Coordinates of C-alpha atoms in Angstrom, one line a residue:
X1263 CA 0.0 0.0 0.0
X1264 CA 1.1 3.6 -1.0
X1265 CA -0.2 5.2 2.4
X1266 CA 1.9 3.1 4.5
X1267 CA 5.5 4.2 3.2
X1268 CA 4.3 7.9 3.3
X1269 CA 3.5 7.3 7.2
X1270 CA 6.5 6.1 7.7
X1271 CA 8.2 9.0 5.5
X1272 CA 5.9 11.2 7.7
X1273 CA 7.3 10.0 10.8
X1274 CA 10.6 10.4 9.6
X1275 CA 10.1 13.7 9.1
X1276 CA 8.8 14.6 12.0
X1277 CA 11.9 13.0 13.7
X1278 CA 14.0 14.7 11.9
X1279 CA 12.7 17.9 12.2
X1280 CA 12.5 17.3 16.0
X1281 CA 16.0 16.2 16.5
X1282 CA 16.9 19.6 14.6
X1283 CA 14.3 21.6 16.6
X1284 CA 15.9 20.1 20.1
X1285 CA 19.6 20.8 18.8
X1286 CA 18.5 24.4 17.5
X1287 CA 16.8 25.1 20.8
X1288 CA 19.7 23.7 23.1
X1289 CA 22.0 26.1 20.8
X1290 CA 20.0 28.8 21.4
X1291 CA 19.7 28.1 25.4
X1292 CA 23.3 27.7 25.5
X1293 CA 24.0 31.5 23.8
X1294 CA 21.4 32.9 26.7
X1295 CA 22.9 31.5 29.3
X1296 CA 26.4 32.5 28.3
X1297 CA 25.1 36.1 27.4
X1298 CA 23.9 35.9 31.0
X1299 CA 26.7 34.7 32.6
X1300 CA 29.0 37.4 30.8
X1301 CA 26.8 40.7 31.2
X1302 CA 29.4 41.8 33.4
X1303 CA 32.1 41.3 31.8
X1304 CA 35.0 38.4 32.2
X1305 CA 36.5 38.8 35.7
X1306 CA 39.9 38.2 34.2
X1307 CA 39.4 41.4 31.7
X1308 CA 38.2 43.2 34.7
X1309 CA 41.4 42.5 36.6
X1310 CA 43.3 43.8 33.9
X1311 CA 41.0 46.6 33.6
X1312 CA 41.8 47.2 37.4
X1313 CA 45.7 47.3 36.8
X1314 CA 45.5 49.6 34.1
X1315 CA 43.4 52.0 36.5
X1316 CA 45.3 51.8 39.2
X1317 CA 48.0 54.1 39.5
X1318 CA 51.1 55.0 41.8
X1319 CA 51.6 58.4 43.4
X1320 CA 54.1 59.8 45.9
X1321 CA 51.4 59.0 49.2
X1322 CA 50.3 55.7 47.9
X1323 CA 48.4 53.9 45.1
X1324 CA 45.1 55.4 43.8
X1325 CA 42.1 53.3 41.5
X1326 CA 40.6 55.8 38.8
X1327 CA 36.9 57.1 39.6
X1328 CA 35.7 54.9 37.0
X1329 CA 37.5 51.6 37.9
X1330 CA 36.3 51.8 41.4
X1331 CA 32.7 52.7 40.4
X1332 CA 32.5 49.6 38.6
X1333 CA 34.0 47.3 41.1
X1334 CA 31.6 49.1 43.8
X1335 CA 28.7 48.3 41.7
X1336 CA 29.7 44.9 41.3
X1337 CA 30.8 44.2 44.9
X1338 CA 34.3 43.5 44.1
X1339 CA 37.2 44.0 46.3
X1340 CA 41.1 44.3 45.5
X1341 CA 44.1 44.3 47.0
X1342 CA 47.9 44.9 45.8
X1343 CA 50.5 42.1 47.1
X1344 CA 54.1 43.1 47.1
X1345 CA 55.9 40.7 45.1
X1346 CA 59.3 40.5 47.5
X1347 CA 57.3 41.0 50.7
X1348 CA 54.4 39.2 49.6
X1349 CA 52.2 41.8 52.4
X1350 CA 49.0 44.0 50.9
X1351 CA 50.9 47.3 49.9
X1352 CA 46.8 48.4 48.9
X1353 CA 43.4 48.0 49.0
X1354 CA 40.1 49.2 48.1
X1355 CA 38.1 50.6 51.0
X1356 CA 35.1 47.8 50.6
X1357 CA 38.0 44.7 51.9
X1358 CA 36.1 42.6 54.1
X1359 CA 38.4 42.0 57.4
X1360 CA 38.0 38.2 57.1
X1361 CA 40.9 39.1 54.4
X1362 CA 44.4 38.3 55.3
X1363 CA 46.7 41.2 54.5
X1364 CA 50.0 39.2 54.1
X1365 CA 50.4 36.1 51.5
X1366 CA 53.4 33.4 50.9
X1367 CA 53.8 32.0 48.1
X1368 CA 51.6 29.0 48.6
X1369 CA 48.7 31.1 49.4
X1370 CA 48.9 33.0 46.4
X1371 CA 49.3 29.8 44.3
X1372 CA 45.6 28.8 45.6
X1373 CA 43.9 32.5 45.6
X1374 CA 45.2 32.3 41.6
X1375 CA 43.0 29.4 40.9
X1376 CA 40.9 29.5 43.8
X1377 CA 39.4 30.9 47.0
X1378 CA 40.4 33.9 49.4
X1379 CA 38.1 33.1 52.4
X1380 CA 35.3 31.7 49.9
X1381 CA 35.6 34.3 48.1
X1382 CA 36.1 33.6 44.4
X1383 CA 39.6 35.6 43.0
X1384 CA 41.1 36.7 39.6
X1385 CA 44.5 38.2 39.4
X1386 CA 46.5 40.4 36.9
X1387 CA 50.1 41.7 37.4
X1388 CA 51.2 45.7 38.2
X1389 CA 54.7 46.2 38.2
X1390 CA 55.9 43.2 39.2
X1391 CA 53.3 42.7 42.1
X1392 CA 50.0 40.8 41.7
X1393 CA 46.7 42.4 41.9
X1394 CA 44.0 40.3 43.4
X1395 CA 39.7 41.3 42.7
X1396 CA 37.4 39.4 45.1
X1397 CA 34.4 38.6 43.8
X1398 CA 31.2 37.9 45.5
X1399 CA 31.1 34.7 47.1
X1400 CA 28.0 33.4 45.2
X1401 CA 29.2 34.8 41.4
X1402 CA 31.5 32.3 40.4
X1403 CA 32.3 28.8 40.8
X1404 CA 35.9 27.7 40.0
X1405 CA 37.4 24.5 39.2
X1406 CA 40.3 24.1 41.1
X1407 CA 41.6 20.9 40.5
X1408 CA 40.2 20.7 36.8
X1409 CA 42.9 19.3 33.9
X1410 CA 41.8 17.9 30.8
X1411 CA 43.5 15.5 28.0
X1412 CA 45.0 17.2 25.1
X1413 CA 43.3 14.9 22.7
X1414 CA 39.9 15.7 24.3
X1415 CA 40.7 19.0 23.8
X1416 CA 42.2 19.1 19.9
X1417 CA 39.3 16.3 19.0
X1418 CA 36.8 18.3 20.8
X1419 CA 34.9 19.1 17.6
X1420 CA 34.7 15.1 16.3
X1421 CA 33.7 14.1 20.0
X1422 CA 30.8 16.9 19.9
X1423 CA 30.2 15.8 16.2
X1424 CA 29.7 12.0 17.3
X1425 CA 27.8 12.9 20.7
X1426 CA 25.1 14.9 18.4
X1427 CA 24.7 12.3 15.9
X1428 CA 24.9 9.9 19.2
X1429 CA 21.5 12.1 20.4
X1430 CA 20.1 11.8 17.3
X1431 CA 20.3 8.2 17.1
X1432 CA 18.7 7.3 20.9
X1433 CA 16.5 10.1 20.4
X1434 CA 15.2 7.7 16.7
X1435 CA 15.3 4.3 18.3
X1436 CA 13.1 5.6 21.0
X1437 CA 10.9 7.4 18.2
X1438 CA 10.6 4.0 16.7
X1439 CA 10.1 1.7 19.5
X1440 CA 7.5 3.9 20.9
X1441 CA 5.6 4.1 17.5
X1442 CA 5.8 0.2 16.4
X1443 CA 2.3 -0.8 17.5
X1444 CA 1.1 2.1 16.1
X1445 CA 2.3 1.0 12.6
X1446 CA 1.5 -2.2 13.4
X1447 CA -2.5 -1.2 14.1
X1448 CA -2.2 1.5 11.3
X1449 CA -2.0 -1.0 8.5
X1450 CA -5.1 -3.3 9.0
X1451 CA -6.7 -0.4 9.5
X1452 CA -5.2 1.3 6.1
X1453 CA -5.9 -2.1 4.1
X1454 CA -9.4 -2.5 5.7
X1455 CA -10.2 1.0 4.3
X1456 CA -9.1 0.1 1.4
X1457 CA -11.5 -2.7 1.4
X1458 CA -14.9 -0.8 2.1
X1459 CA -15.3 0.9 -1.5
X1460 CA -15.3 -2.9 -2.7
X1461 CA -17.8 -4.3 -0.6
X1462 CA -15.7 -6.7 1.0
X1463 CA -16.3 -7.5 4.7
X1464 CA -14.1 -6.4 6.6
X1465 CA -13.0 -7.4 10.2
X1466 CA -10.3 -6.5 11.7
X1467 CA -8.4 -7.1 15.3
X1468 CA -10.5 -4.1 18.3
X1469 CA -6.8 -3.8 20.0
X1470 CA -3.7 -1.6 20.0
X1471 CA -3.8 2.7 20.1
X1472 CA -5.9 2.6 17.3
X1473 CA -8.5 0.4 18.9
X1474 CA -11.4 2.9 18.6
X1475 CA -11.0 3.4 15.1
X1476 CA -11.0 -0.6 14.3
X1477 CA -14.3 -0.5 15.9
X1478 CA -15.9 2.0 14.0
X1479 CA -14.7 0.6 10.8
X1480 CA -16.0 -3.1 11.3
X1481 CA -19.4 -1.2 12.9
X1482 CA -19.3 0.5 9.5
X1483 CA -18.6 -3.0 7.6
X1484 CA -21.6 -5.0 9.3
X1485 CA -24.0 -2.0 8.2
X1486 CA -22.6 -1.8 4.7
X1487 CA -23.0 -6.2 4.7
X1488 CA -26.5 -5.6 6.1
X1489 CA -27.6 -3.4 3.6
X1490 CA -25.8 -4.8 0.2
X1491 CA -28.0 -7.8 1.2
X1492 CA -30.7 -5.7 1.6
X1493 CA -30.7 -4.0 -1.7
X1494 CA -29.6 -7.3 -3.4
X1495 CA -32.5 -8.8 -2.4
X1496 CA -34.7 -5.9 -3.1
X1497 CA -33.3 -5.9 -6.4
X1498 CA -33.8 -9.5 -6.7
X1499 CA -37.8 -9.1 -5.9
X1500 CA -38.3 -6.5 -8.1
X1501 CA -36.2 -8.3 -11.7
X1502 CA -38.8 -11.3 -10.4
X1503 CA -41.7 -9.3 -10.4
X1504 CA -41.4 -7.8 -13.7
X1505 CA -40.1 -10.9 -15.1
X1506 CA -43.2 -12.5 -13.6
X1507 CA -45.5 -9.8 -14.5
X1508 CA -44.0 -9.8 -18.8
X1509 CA -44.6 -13.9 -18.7
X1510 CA -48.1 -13.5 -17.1
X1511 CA -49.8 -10.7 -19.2
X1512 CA -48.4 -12.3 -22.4
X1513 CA -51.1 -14.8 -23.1
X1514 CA -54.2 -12.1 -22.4
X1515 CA -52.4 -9.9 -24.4
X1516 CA -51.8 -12.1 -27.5
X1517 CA -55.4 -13.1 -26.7
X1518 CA -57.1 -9.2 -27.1
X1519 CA -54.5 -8.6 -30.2
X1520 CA -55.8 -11.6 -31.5
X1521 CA -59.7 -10.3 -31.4
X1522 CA -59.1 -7.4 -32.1
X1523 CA -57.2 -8.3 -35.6
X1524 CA -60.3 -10.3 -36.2
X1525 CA -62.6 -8.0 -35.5
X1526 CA -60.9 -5.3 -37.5
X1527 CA -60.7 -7.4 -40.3
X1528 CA -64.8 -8.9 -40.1
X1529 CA -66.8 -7.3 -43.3
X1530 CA -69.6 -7.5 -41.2
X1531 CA -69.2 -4.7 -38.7
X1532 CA -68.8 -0.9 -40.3
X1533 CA -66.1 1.1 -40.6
X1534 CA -66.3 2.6 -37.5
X1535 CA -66.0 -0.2 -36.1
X1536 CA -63.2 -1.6 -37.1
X1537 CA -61.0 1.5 -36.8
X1538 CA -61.9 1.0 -33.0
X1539 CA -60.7 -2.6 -33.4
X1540 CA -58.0 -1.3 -35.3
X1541 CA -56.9 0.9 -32.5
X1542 CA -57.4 -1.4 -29.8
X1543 CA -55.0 -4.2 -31.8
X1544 CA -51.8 -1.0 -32.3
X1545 CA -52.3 0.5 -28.7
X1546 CA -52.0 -3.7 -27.5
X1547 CA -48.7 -4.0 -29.6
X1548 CA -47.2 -1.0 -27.8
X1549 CA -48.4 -2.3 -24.6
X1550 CA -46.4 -5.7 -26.1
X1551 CA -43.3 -3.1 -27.2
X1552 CA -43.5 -1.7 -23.6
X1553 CA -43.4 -5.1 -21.8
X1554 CA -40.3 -6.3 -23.6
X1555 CA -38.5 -3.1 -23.3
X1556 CA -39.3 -3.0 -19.6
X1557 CA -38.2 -6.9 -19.4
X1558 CA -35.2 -6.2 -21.3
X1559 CA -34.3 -3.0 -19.5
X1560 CA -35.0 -5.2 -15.8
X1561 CA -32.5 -7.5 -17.1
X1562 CA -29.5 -5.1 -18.1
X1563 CA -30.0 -3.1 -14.9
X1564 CA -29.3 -6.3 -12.6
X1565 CA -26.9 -8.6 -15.2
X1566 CA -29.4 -10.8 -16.3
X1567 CA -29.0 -10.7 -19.5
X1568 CA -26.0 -12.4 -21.4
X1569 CA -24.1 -10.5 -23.5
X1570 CA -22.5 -12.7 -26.0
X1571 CA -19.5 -10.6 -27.7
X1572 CA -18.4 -11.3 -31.2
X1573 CA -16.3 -9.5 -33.8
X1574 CA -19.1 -7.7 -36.1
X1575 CA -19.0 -5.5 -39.3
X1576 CA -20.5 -2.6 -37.5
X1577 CA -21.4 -1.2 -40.9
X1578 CA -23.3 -4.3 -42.7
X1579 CA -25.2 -4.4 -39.1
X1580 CA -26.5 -0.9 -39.0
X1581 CA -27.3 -1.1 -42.8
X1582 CA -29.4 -4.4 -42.4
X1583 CA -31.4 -2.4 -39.7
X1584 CA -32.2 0.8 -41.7
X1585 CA -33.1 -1.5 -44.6
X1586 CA -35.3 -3.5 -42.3
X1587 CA -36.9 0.0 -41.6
X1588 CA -37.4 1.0 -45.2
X1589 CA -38.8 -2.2 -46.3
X1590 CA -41.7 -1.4 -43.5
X1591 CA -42.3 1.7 -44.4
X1592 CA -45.0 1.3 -46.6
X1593 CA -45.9 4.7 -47.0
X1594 CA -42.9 6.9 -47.1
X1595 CA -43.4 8.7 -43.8
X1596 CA -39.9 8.3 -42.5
X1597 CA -37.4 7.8 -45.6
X1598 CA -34.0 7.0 -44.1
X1599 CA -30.6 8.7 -45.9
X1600 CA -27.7 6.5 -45.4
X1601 CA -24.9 8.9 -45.1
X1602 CA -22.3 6.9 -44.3
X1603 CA -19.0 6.9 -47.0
X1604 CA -18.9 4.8 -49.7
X1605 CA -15.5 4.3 -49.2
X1606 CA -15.3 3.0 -45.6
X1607 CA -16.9 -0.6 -46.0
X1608 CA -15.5 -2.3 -42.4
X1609 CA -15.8 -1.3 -39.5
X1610 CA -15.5 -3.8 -37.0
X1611 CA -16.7 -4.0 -33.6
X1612 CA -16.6 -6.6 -30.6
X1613 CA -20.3 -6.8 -29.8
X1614 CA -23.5 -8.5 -29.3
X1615 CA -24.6 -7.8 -32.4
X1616 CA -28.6 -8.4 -31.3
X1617 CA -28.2 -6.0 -28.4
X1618 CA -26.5 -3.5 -31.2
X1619 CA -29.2 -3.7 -33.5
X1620 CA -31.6 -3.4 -30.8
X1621 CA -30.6 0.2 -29.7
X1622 CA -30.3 1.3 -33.2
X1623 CA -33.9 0.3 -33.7
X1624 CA -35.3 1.8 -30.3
X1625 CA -33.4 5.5 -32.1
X1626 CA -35.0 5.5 -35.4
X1627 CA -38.1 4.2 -33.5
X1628 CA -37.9 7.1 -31.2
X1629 CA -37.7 9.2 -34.2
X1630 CA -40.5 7.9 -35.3
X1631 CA -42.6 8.3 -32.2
X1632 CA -42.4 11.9 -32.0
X1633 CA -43.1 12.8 -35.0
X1634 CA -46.3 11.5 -36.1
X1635 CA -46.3 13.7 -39.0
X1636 CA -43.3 12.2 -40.0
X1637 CA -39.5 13.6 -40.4
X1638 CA -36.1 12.6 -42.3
X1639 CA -34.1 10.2 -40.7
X1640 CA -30.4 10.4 -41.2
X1641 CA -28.2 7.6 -40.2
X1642 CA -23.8 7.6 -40.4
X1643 CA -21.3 5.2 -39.7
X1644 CA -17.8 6.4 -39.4
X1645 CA -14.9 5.3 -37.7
X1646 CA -12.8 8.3 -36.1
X1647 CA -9.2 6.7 -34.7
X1648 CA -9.8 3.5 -32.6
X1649 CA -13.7 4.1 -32.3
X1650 CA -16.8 3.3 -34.2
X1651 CA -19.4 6.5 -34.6
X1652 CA -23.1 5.6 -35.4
X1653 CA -25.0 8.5 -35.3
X1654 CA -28.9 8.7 -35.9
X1655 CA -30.4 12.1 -36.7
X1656 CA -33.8 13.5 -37.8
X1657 CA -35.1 16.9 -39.0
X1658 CA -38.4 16.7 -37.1
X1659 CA -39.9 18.6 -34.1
X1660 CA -36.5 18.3 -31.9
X1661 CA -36.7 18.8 -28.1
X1662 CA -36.5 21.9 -26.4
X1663 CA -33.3 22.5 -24.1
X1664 CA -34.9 22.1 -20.9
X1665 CA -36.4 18.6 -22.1
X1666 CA -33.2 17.6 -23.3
X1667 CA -31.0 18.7 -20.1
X1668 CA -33.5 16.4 -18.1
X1669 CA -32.7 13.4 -20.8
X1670 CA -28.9 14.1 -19.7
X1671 CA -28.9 14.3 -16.1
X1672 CA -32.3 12.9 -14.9
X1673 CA -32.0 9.3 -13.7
X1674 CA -34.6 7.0 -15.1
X1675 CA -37.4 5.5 -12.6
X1676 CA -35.6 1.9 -13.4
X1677 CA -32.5 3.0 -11.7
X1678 CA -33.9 5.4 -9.2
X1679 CA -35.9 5.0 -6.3
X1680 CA -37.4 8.9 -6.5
X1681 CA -39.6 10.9 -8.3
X1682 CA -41.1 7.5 -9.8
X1683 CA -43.9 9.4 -11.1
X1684 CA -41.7 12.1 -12.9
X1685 CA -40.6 9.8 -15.6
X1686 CA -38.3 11.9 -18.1
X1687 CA -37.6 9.6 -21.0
X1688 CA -39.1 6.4 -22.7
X1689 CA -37.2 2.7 -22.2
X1690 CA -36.0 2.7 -25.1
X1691 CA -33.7 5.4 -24.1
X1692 CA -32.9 3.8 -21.0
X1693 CA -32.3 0.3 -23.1
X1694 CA -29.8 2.5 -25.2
X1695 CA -28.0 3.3 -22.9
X1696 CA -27.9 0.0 -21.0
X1697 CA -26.5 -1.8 -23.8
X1698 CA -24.0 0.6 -24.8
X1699 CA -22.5 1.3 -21.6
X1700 CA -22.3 -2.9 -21.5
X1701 CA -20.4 -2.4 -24.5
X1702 CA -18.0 -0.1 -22.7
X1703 CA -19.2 2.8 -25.1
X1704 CA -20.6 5.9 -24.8
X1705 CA -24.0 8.0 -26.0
X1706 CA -24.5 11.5 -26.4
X1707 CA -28.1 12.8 -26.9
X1708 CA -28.3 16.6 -28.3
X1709 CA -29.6 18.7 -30.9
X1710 CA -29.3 17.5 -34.7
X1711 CA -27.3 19.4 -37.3
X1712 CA -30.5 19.0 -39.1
X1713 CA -33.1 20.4 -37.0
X1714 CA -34.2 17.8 -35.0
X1715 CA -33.1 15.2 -32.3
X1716 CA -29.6 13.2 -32.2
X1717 CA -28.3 10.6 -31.2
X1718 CA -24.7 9.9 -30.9
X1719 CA -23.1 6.4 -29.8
X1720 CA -19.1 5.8 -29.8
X1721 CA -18.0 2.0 -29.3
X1722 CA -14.3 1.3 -29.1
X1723 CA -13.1 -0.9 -32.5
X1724 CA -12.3 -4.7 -32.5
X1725 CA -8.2 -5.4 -31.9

């Protein structure tokens, strides 16, 4: 599955972006506290600072103004040792009296790197004598024992290196650990989804961080079960009952036609008569017509009926149709132009080739039933790349734009379940498109080039 990889790519991502976030962050915390910890100033440039302010006159030493201002503010104290003596020679007027006032040499070997009294010190020379500031006791914290490896020191930067990409590593195994049940529930749960636009049932394991979720998508599963079997069975009863309903009004059918031809042929009865016979006989065949086109159209809607595919000459099948329809036109009401060149004489088709010649029929038929007055029928066969064109146009009344919008986009009462009674096309539509969408073609119903209605159907050509 493609979602799995990209969760995983996801998580990743987010690691990554994490690990960079923590480093950036810790980079960032390390510059404020250092900024922090140096707003003063470092206490060795401030001894030097002292030494370079300090100055000797003929009654003694004197600190400049500014120097002592600064030490003041910071609570610093200083003091001058003699370098042959090794007693204070000077001090600043804040010395606490803890302070001792004479040093040997191993005292001032520990005050260097050290304590005076707890207080923390940094020195810086003056003429050959040593100048010693006293910080407050809580500023700084000194090492005084500290030594470190020289090849920590010149492979600091690799040791750093390897202790970040170290991090990084711990900080991705833990990443991982924590989230492998959640893969682990994440791709039932992806592959069950998967599953639910098929209809399968689906069941999967109610356990793990994603428990919840499994839930709701087997709850979801039993209801979409429960109702495919309901509409399958709905579906079922209904194909039945028109089935049931076409075998059973047959033989009273055939029965009235069959009196009624009589009677519209008996000398006996006048004219009148017999036109009423006449009528009754025609309005029974449509009633017949409408049967089998509702039968037919039953059968296609639910798979019913076989569609046997063969190679066919798309061309001599269309013709044989439209000759069928001339032959039958006794009177000339509906002549039929074949418009189809003279050069293209194959064109052929995989198809059930009595389905084919059935939706053909039900279009020049159509043509014929809405315009009583009668119209030019116009019917082409071309073949346009890897796909067969038959189209089927007449010059008669047409249909209006609203009419033919609702022919597009308005289901048919056989595939819908509202608006029964707003039925907004015949079967034999319906039945057109049934059997060319079986076909895996397309239809296209619009306005005709020559005034009336068209009809265009596209069916792919035989390999």
């Amino acid at each position: 599955m493609k979602s799995v990889p990209k969760l995983i790519k996801r998580f990743v991502g987010i690691l990554l972006l994490s690990s960079f976030l923590i480093l950036f962050f810790n980079f960032i915390a390390v510059a404020v506290i250092g900024y922090n910890q140096t707003s003063i100033g470092s206490p060795w440039t401030i001894a030097e600072e002292t030494s370079k302010g300090l100055s000797q006159r003929d009654n003694g030493y004197t600190l400049s103004e500014e120097v002592n201002l600064n030490l003041k503010d910071i609570g610093i104290w200083a003091i001058l040792i003699d370098n042959d003596t090794g007693k204070v020679i000077w001090h600043t007027d804040n010395l606490p009296e803890e302070i001792p006032l004479e040093y040997s040499i191993s005292d001032i070997a520990t005050l260097t790197r050290g304590y005076v009294k707890a207080y923390p010190t940094f020195t810086s020379d003056y003429n050959d004598n040593l100048i010693v500031l006293g910080f407050p006791k809580t500023s700084y914290w000194k090492h005084m024992y500290n030594s470190w490896d020289y090849n920590l020191i010149a492979n600091f930067p690799k040791i750093a290196l390897g202790v970040i990409l170290g991090n990084i590593l711990v900080i991705f195994l833990i990443y991982m650990v924590a989230n492998t049940k959640l893969l682990k529930s994440v791709n039932p749960i992806l592959k069950a989804i998967e599953e639910l636009p098929n209809e399968k049932d689906v069941h999967i394991k109610e356990k793990g961080v994603l428990s919840e979720i499994a839930t709701y998508i087997n709850s979801t599963s039993d209801i979409l079960q429960t109702k495919n079997s309901q509409l399958k069975k709905k579906e079922t009863a209904r194909a039945n009952w028109i089935a049931g309903v076409s075998h059973d009004i047959r033989t009273p059918l055939s029965m009235v036609m069959g009196y009624a031809g009589q009677l519209e042929e008996a000398e006996h009865l006048c004219e009148d008569e017999r036109q009423k016979a006449s009528l009754i006989r025609k309005q029974s065949q449509r009633m017949k017509n409408l049967i089998n086109d509702l039968n037919l159209a039953s059968k296609l809607e639910y798979n019913m009926q076989p569609v046997n595919f063969e190679k066919v000459n798309a061309i001599a099948l269309i013709r044989q149709v439209v000759v069928d329809f001339i032959n039958s036109d006794i009177q000339d009401k509906y002549p039929i132009e074949w418009n189809t060149e003279e050069n293209l004489i194959c064109c052929n088709i995989n198809c059930d080739a009595s389905l084919i010649k059935r939706a053909v029929t039900n279009l020049i038929q159509n043509s014929q039933n809405h315009n009583l007055k009668g119209c030019e029928i116009f019917v082409e066969v071309k073949q346009v790349n890897n796909q067969c064109i038959i189209s089927i146009d007449d010059n008669g009344i047409g249909i209006d734009d609203e009419k033919l919008k609702k022919i597009k986009n308005t289901p048919h009462y056989m595939v819908c379940d509202n608006n029964v009674t707003h039925q907004q096309h015949g079967l034999g539509l319906l039945i057109v498109k049934q059997i060319v969408s079986s076909h895996n073609g397309s239809v296209e119903f619009n306005h005709s080039s020559f005034g009336g209605f068209s009809t265009v159907i596209t069916l792919p050509l035989s390999e």
